[in-house]
Amino acid sequence: MNLHRTNSNHPDFQNLVKHLDASLAEHNGDDHAFFDQFNKIDTIKNCIVIYIDEIPAACGAFKEFSEDAVEIKRMFTNPKFRKRGLGTTIVKELENWAKELGYKKAVLETSQDLNNAISVYEKSGFHKIPNYGQYIGVDSSVCFEKVLS
């Protein structure tokens, strides 16, 4: 396994995100356009790609949410590489990177139906919080937070 820090211009990150977007479009159905508007990657500076045998297997990113917090975004593992702990590895590396940059906490949003994603976040020490920002009042969303220590 090789973990690579990059930005959203990296072609392997962009390709993994295309697969993520296709999966989310299917999952979200008619609501996809609403969620998609918050998931643009053109200016994300902090992205990670994990390679298995030189194949891009998983990705994740964060962007600044507030002066002391980041929002974790664009988490995806290629189905061929699932059940190997790659999501947990990415979350930990994103947390470490955010701490290196001086951030104190991380937040994120996911679908209440994405049980595998929720499991990764809860296993990583995130706890549910009231929906924030654009997700307030969105019944299909669940939001999480973690103090970075």
Tab-separated table of N, CA and C in Angstrom, residues 12-143:
chain	number	residue	atom	x	y	z
A	12	ASP	N	-5.557	10.620	-10.817
A	12	ASP	CA	-6.066	9.430	-10.133
A	12	ASP	C	-7.145	9.805	-9.122
A	13	PHE	N	-6.968	10.915	-8.434
A	13	PHE	CA	-8.007	11.396	-7.525
A	13	PHE	C	-9.268	11.712	-8.319
A	14	GLN	N	-9.120	12.436	-9.417
A	14	GLN	CA	-10.273	12.807	-10.241
A	14	GLN	C	-11.006	11.575	-10.767
A	15	ASN	N	-10.279	10.548	-11.169
A	15	ASN	CA	-10.906	9.338	-11.688
A	15	ASN	C	-11.676	8.598	-10.588
A	16	LEU	N	-11.097	8.484	-9.405
A	16	LEU	CA	-11.811	7.846	-8.296
A	16	LEU	C	-13.075	8.628	-7.958
A	17	VAL	N	-13.000	9.953	-7.988
A	17	VAL	CA	-14.169	10.784	-7.685
A	17	VAL	C	-15.259	10.604	-8.740
A	18	LYS	N	-14.875	10.380	-9.989
A	18	LYS	CA	-15.888	10.097	-11.025
A	18	LYS	C	-16.670	8.828	-10.670
A	19	HIS	N	-15.972	7.817	-10.188
A	19	HIS	CA	-16.646	6.586	-9.765
A	19	HIS	C	-17.521	6.840	-8.537
A	20	LEU	N	-17.022	7.641	-7.611
A	20	LEU	CA	-17.818	8.030	-6.435
A	20	LEU	C	-19.090	8.744	-6.869
A	21	ASP	N	-18.958	9.712	-7.754
A	21	ASP	CA	-20.121	10.480	-8.200
A	21	ASP	C	-21.155	9.591	-8.887
A	22	ALA	N	-20.698	8.640	-9.693
A	22	ALA	CA	-21.630	7.721	-10.350
A	22	ALA	C	-22.364	6.878	-9.319
A	23	SER	N	-21.653	6.417	-8.310
A	23	SER	CA	-22.270	5.624	-7.252
A	23	SER	C	-23.278	6.454	-6.463
A	24	LEU	N	-22.903	7.697	-6.143
A	24	LEU	CA	-23.807	8.565	-5.386
A	24	LEU	C	-25.026	8.977	-6.202
A	25	ALA	N	-24.860	9.167	-7.508
A	25	ALA	CA	-26.002	9.512	-8.363
A	25	ALA	C	-27.039	8.402	-8.315
A	26	GLU	N	-26.565	7.171	-8.344
A	26	GLU	CA	-27.473	6.030	-8.250
A	26	GLU	C	-28.119	5.979	-6.868
A	27	HIS	N	-27.322	6.172	-5.830
A	27	HIS	CA	-27.824	6.103	-4.453
A	27	HIS	C	-28.819	7.228	-4.146
A	28	ASN	N	-28.465	8.449	-4.560
A	28	ASN	CA	-29.273	9.624	-4.190
A	28	ASN	C	-30.481	9.846	-5.092
A	29	GLY	N	-30.499	9.251	-6.264
A	29	GLY	CA	-31.639	9.395	-7.161
A	29	GLY	C	-31.965	10.848	-7.453
A	30	ASP	N	-33.214	11.228	-7.233
A	30	ASP	CA	-33.687	12.581	-7.543
A	30	ASP	C	-33.003	13.664	-6.723
A	31	ASP	N	-32.421	13.298	-5.595
A	31	ASP	CA	-31.753	14.280	-4.725
A	31	ASP	C	-30.300	14.518	-5.106
A	32	HIS	N	-29.804	13.831	-6.133
A	32	HIS	CA	-28.377	13.917	-6.448
A	32	HIS	C	-27.924	15.344	-6.768
A	33	ALA	N	-28.683	16.090	-7.509
A	33	ALA	CA	-28.275	17.446	-7.881
A	33	ALA	C	-28.070	18.319	-6.646
A	34	PHE	N	-28.928	18.142	-5.638
A	34	PHE	CA	-28.774	18.918	-4.396
A	34	PHE	C	-27.416	18.637	-3.763
A	35	PHE	N	-27.082	17.364	-3.583
A	35	PHE	CA	-25.821	17.009	-2.915
A	35	PHE	C	-24.621	17.322	-3.793
A	36	ASP	N	-24.752	17.117	-5.093
A	36	ASP	CA	-23.642	17.302	-6.014
A	36	ASP	C	-23.097	18.722	-5.989
A	37	GLN	N	-23.961	19.705	-5.766
A	37	GLN	CA	-23.505	21.098	-5.764
A	37	GLN	C	-22.494	21.383	-4.653
A	38	PHE	N	-22.467	20.554	-3.619
A	38	PHE	CA	-21.552	20.760	-2.496
A	38	PHE	C	-20.300	19.892	-2.595
A	39	ASN	N	-20.152	19.186	-3.706
A	39	ASN	CA	-19.057	18.228	-3.829
A	39	ASN	C	-18.119	18.515	-4.993
A	40	LYS	N	-18.016	19.765	-5.397
A	40	LYS	CA	-17.096	20.124	-6.469
A	40	LYS	C	-15.664	19.987	-5.959
A	41	ILE	N	-14.776	19.541	-6.824
A	41	ILE	CA	-13.404	19.279	-6.384
A	41	ILE	C	-12.370	20.213	-7.010
A	42	ASP	N	-12.804	21.245	-7.712
A	42	ASP	CA	-11.855	22.054	-8.471
A	42	ASP	C	-10.849	22.822	-7.621
A	43	THR	N	-11.113	23.015	-6.336
A	43	THR	CA	-10.184	23.812	-5.526
A	43	THR	C	-9.780	23.128	-4.223
A	44	ILE	N	-9.861	21.817	-4.153
A	44	ILE	CA	-9.479	21.131	-2.918
A	44	ILE	C	-7.960	20.938	-2.909
A	45	LYS	N	-7.322	21.446	-1.864
A	45	LYS	CA	-5.864	21.413	-1.762
A	45	LYS	C	-5.341	20.163	-1.067
A	46	ASN	N	-6.185	19.485	-0.311
A	46	ASN	CA	-5.724	18.392	0.540
A	46	ASN	C	-6.467	17.102	0.198
A	47	CYS	N	-5.844	16.297	-0.657
A	47	CYS	CA	-6.436	15.047	-1.129
A	47	CYS	C	-5.437	13.907	-0.926
A	48	ILE	N	-5.991	12.724	-0.730
A	48	ILE	CA	-5.170	11.532	-0.560
A	48	ILE	C	-5.657	10.463	-1.535
A	49	VAL	N	-4.697	9.777	-2.135
A	49	VAL	CA	-4.985	8.598	-2.950
A	49	VAL	C	-4.156	7.458	-2.374
A	50	ILE	N	-4.810	6.320	-2.158
A	50	ILE	CA	-4.103	5.108	-1.746
A	50	ILE	C	-3.982	4.201	-2.962
A	51	TYR	N	-2.772	3.676	-3.132
A	51	TYR	CA	-2.496	2.746	-4.221
A	51	TYR	C	-2.238	1.356	-3.642
A	52	ILE	N	-2.807	0.356	-4.283
A	52	ILE	CA	-2.511	-1.039	-3.998
A	52	ILE	C	-1.891	-1.605	-5.271
A	53	ASP	N	-0.656	-2.065	-5.176
A	53	ASP	CA	0.054	-2.570	-6.360
A	53	ASP	C	-0.027	-1.573	-7.519
A	54	GLU	N	0.191	-0.302	-7.181
A	54	GLU	CA	0.212	0.808	-8.142
A	54	GLU	C	-1.145	1.105	-8.778
A	55	ILE	N	-2.212	0.505	-8.271
A	55	ILE	CA	-3.564	0.773	-8.759
A	55	ILE	C	-4.246	1.728	-7.785
A	56	PRO	N	-4.809	2.856	-8.269
A	56	PRO	CA	-5.529	3.759	-7.368
A	56	PRO	C	-6.741	3.037	-6.773
A	57	ALA	N	-6.724	2.858	-5.460
A	57	ALA	CA	-7.732	2.029	-4.805
A	57	ALA	C	-8.740	2.824	-3.983
A	58	ALA	N	-8.333	3.958	-3.432
A	58	ALA	CA	-9.221	4.720	-2.546
A	58	ALA	C	-8.761	6.164	-2.482
A	59	CYS	N	-9.694	7.035	-2.089
A	59	CYS	CA	-9.352	8.446	-1.969
A	59	CYS	C	-10.178	9.110	-0.878
A	60	GLY	N	-9.747	10.287	-0.508
A	60	GLY	CA	-10.462	11.136	0.430
A	60	GLY	C	-9.823	12.512	0.398
A	61	ALA	N	-10.508	13.481	0.992
A	61	ALA	CA	-9.997	14.852	0.967
A	61	ALA	C	-10.581	15.627	2.138
A	62	PHE	N	-10.029	16.811	2.356
A	62	PHE	CA	-10.674	17.742	3.269
A	62	PHE	C	-10.509	19.151	2.739
A	63	LYS	N	-11.437	19.994	3.158
A	63	LYS	CA	-11.335	21.416	2.857
A	63	LYS	C	-11.646	22.184	4.131
A	64	GLU	N	-11.203	23.414	4.178
A	64	GLU	CA	-11.447	24.216	5.373
A	64	GLU	C	-12.939	24.417	5.561
A	65	PHE	N	-13.396	24.192	6.779
A	65	PHE	CA	-14.793	24.386	7.136
A	65	PHE	C	-14.946	25.680	7.935
A	66	SER	N	-14.007	25.920	8.835
A	66	SER	CA	-13.956	27.160	9.614
A	66	SER	C	-12.489	27.400	9.958
A	67	GLU	N	-12.239	28.430	10.711
A	67	GLU	CA	-10.854	28.765	11.049
A	67	GLU	C	-10.132	27.607	11.739
A	68	ASP	N	-10.860	26.821	12.532
A	68	ASP	CA	-10.210	25.740	13.276
A	68	ASP	C	-10.711	24.346	12.906
A	69	ALA	N	-11.493	24.229	11.839
A	69	ALA	CA	-12.073	22.926	11.483
A	69	ALA	C	-11.983	22.652	9.987
A	70	VAL	N	-11.907	21.366	9.664
A	70	VAL	CA	-11.955	20.922	8.272
A	70	VAL	C	-13.211	20.087	8.067
A	71	GLU	N	-13.629	19.991	6.810
A	71	GLU	CA	-14.724	19.107	6.435
A	71	GLU	C	-14.144	18.010	5.551
A	72	ILE	N	-14.340	16.772	5.971
A	72	ILE	CA	-13.881	15.630	5.191
A	72	ILE	C	-14.859	15.410	4.036
A	73	LYS	N	-14.291	15.229	2.858
A	73	LYS	CA	-15.074	15.126	1.626
A	73	LYS	C	-14.531	14.000	0.758
A	74	ARG	N	-15.329	13.574	-0.207
A	74	ARG	CA	-14.929	12.745	-1.341
A	74	ARG	C	-14.254	11.437	-0.953
A	75	MET	N	-14.784	10.802	0.072
A	75	MET	CA	-14.290	9.493	0.509
A	75	MET	C	-14.838	8.410	-0.424
A	76	PHE	N	-13.937	7.572	-0.946
A	76	PHE	CA	-14.364	6.501	-1.842
A	76	PHE	C	-13.310	5.407	-1.877
A	77	THR	N	-13.788	4.162	-1.871
A	77	THR	CA	-12.918	3.007	-2.081
A	77	THR	C	-13.484	2.205	-3.246
A	78	ASN	N	-12.617	1.918	-4.207
A	78	ASN	CA	-12.996	1.070	-5.331
A	78	ASN	C	-13.549	-0.238	-4.760
A	79	PRO	N	-14.709	-0.700	-5.244
A	79	PRO	CA	-15.307	-1.926	-4.694
A	79	PRO	C	-14.363	-3.130	-4.671
A	80	LYS	N	-13.420	-3.203	-5.602
A	80	LYS	CA	-12.465	-4.317	-5.626
A	80	LYS	C	-11.542	-4.325	-4.414
A	81	PHE	N	-11.439	-3.173	-3.729
A	81	PHE	CA	-10.487	-3.038	-2.626
A	81	PHE	C	-11.168	-2.798	-1.282
A	82	ARG	N	-12.463	-2.995	-1.218
A	82	ARG	CA	-13.182	-2.773	0.037
A	82	ARG	C	-12.903	-3.889	1.034
A	83	LYS	N	-13.235	-3.608	2.286
A	83	LYS	CA	-13.043	-4.553	3.403
A	83	LYS	C	-11.564	-4.782	3.720
A	84	ARG	N	-10.731	-3.777	3.431
A	84	ARG	CA	-9.299	-3.864	3.736
A	84	ARG	C	-8.848	-2.750	4.685
A	85	GLY	N	-9.796	-1.954	5.170
A	85	GLY	CA	-9.439	-0.878	6.094
A	85	GLY	C	-8.909	0.384	5.430
A	86	LEU	N	-9.079	0.499	4.116
A	86	LEU	CA	-8.544	1.678	3.420
A	86	LEU	C	-9.257	2.961	3.835
A	87	GLY	N	-10.570	2.895	4.042
A	87	GLY	CA	-11.309	4.080	4.482
A	87	GLY	C	-10.801	4.581	5.821
A	88	THR	N	-10.585	3.681	6.744
A	88	THR	CA	-10.062	4.055	8.057
A	88	THR	C	-8.663	4.649	7.925
A	89	THR	N	-7.844	4.071	7.062
A	89	THR	CA	-6.493	4.592	6.833
A	89	THR	C	-6.547	6.010	6.279
A	90	ILE	N	-7.435	6.247	5.330
A	90	ILE	CA	-7.553	7.591	4.755
A	90	ILE	C	-8.026	8.586	5.803
A	91	VAL	N	-9.044	8.233	6.571
A	91	VAL	CA	-9.544	9.148	7.597
A	91	VAL	C	-8.422	9.518	8.560
A	92	LYS	N	-7.646	8.541	9.010
A	92	LYS	CA	-6.545	8.803	9.949
A	92	LYS	C	-5.517	9.733	9.324
A	93	GLU	N	-5.165	9.505	8.064
A	93	GLU	CA	-4.183	10.361	7.403
A	93	GLU	C	-4.727	11.776	7.193
A	94	LEU	N	-6.018	11.889	6.850
A	94	LEU	CA	-6.612	13.224	6.719
A	94	LEU	C	-6.587	13.955	8.063
A	95	GLU	N	-6.886	13.237	9.134
A	95	GLU	CA	-6.826	13.838	10.471
A	95	GLU	C	-5.410	14.316	10.781
A	96	ASN	N	-4.411	13.474	10.524
A	96	ASN	CA	-3.021	13.848	10.792
A	96	ASN	C	-2.618	15.085	10.003
A	97	TRP	N	-3.002	15.126	8.744
A	97	TRP	CA	-2.657	16.252	7.870
A	97	TRP	C	-3.326	17.529	8.375
A	98	ALA	N	-4.599	17.424	8.750
A	98	ALA	CA	-5.316	18.594	9.273
A	98	ALA	C	-4.660	19.098	10.556
A	99	LYS	N	-4.260	18.185	11.436
A	99	LYS	CA	-3.575	18.588	12.679
A	99	LYS	C	-2.251	19.280	12.371
A	100	GLU	N	-1.510	18.750	11.399
A	100	GLU	CA	-0.249	19.375	10.995
A	100	GLU	C	-0.462	20.822	10.568
A	101	LEU	N	-1.624	21.097	9.981
A	101	LEU	CA	-1.942	22.446	9.501
A	101	LEU	C	-2.602	23.316	10.579
A	102	GLY	N	-2.771	22.767	11.788
A	102	GLY	CA	-3.272	23.550	12.910
A	102	GLY	C	-4.764	23.467	13.157
A	103	TYR	N	-5.463	22.611	12.457
A	103	TYR	CA	-6.908	22.478	12.682
A	103	TYR	C	-7.179	21.651	13.939
A	104	LYS	N	-8.286	21.957	14.599
A	104	LYS	CA	-8.624	21.339	15.888
A	104	LYS	C	-9.739	20.304	15.803
A	105	LYS	N	-10.557	20.357	14.748
A	105	LYS	CA	-11.628	19.364	14.626
A	105	LYS	C	-11.962	19.123	13.163
A	106	ALA	N	-12.695	18.022	12.954
A	106	ALA	CA	-13.143	17.657	11.612
A	106	ALA	C	-14.636	17.373	11.673
A	107	VAL	N	-15.335	17.748	10.619
A	107	VAL	CA	-16.759	17.458	10.473
A	107	VAL	C	-16.955	16.769	9.132
A	108	LEU	N	-18.105	16.118	8.983
A	108	LEU	CA	-18.423	15.500	7.705
A	108	LEU	C	-19.909	15.203	7.651
A	109	GLU	N	-20.374	14.974	6.437
A	109	GLU	CA	-21.765	14.585	6.184
A	109	GLU	C	-21.744	13.345	5.314
A	110	THR	N	-22.679	12.445	5.582
A	110	THR	CA	-22.870	11.284	4.739
A	110	THR	C	-24.347	10.927	4.738
A	111	SER	N	-24.708	9.983	3.911
A	111	SER	CA	-26.094	9.533	3.855
A	111	SER	C	-26.372	8.590	5.020
A	112	GLN	N	-27.542	8.722	5.604
A	112	GLN	CA	-27.913	7.840	6.706
A	112	GLN	C	-28.000	6.381	6.269
A	113	ASP	N	-28.070	6.134	4.966
A	113	ASP	CA	-28.167	4.774	4.443
A	113	ASP	C	-26.811	4.141	4.124
A	114	LEU	N	-25.736	4.908	4.204
A	114	LEU	CA	-24.412	4.372	3.865
A	114	LEU	C	-23.769	3.799	5.123
A	115	ASN	N	-24.239	2.628	5.502
A	115	ASN	CA	-23.818	2.022	6.763
A	115	ASN	C	-22.325	1.743	6.835
A	116	ASN	N	-21.716	1.348	5.734
A	116	ASN	CA	-20.274	1.097	5.757
A	116	ASN	C	-19.497	2.374	6.033
A	117	ALA	N	-19.912	3.474	5.421
A	117	ALA	CA	-19.248	4.752	5.669
A	117	ALA	C	-19.433	5.175	7.125
A	118	ILE	N	-20.648	5.067	7.618
A	118	ILE	CA	-20.921	5.438	9.008
A	118	ILE	C	-20.063	4.606	9.950
A	119	SER	N	-19.932	3.331	9.656
A	119	SER	CA	-19.108	2.452	10.485
A	119	SER	C	-17.657	2.920	10.524
A	120	VAL	N	-17.119	3.305	9.379
A	120	VAL	CA	-15.738	3.807	9.324
A	120	VAL	C	-15.597	5.041	10.198
A	121	TYR	N	-16.540	5.973	10.093
A	121	TYR	CA	-16.436	7.213	10.849
A	121	TYR	C	-16.575	6.971	12.348
A	122	GLU	N	-17.531	6.130	12.729
A	122	GLU	CA	-17.710	5.850	14.156
A	122	GLU	C	-16.504	5.097	14.709
A	123	LYS	N	-15.974	4.157	13.952
A	123	LYS	CA	-14.781	3.416	14.374
A	123	LYS	C	-13.579	4.357	14.510
A	124	SER	N	-13.583	5.430	13.741
A	124	SER	CA	-12.492	6.401	13.775
A	124	SER	C	-12.669	7.454	14.858
A	125	GLY	N	-13.738	7.347	15.653
A	125	GLY	CA	-13.920	8.261	16.773
A	125	GLY	C	-14.823	9.448	16.510
A	126	PHE	N	-15.494	9.472	15.371
A	126	PHE	CA	-16.443	10.547	15.092
A	126	PHE	C	-17.749	10.258	15.833
A	127	HIS	N	-18.433	11.327	16.230
A	127	HIS	CA	-19.745	11.161	16.858
A	127	HIS	C	-20.769	12.033	16.132
A	128	LYS	N	-22.006	11.560	16.149
A	128	LYS	CA	-23.076	12.275	15.453
A	128	LYS	C	-23.312	13.632	16.098
A	129	ILE	N	-23.588	14.599	15.236
A	129	ILE	CA	-23.941	15.953	15.659
A	129	ILE	C	-25.184	16.369	14.881
A	130	PRO	N	-25.846	17.438	15.311
A	130	PRO	CA	-26.961	17.947	14.501
A	130	PRO	C	-26.452	18.340	13.109
A	131	ASN	N	-27.284	18.137	12.107
A	131	ASN	CA	-26.898	18.504	10.751
A	131	ASN	C	-26.518	19.980	10.697
A	132	TYR	N	-25.461	20.274	9.957
A	132	TYR	CA	-24.939	21.635	9.864
A	132	TYR	C	-25.173	22.207	8.467
A	133	GLY	N	-25.082	23.544	8.405
A	133	GLY	CA	-25.098	24.251	7.126
A	133	GLY	C	-26.200	23.813	6.190
A	134	GLN	N	-25.810	23.476	4.964
A	134	GLN	CA	-26.762	23.110	3.915
A	134	GLN	C	-27.496	21.804	4.201
A	135	TYR	N	-27.046	21.049	5.199
A	135	TYR	CA	-27.675	19.757	5.518
A	135	TYR	C	-28.748	19.861	6.603
A	136	ILE	N	-28.922	21.048	7.167
A	136	ILE	CA	-29.983	21.234	8.164
A	136	ILE	C	-31.324	20.947	7.503
A	137	GLY	N	-32.092	20.075	8.137
A	137	GLY	CA	-33.410	19.735	7.613
A	137	GLY	C	-33.414	18.676	6.521
A	138	VAL	N	-32.242	18.144	6.175
A	138	VAL	CA	-32.155	17.099	5.150
A	138	VAL	C	-32.214	15.751	5.876
A	139	ASP	N	-33.354	15.093	5.778
A	139	ASP	CA	-33.575	13.859	6.531
A	139	ASP	C	-32.653	12.716	6.139
A	140	SER	N	-32.176	12.701	4.911
A	140	SER	CA	-31.323	11.600	4.463
A	140	SER	C	-29.855	11.780	4.860
A	141	SER	N	-29.519	12.945	5.423
A	141	SER	CA	-28.141	13.221	5.823
A	141	SER	C	-27.926	12.955	7.300
A	142	VAL	N	-26.707	12.574	7.618
A	142	VAL	CA	-26.268	12.476	8.999
A	142	VAL	C	-24.877	13.118	9.053
A	143	CYS	N	-24.653	13.919	10.093
A	143	CYS	CA	-23.390	14.648	10.222
A	143	CYS	C	-22.622	14.155	11.443
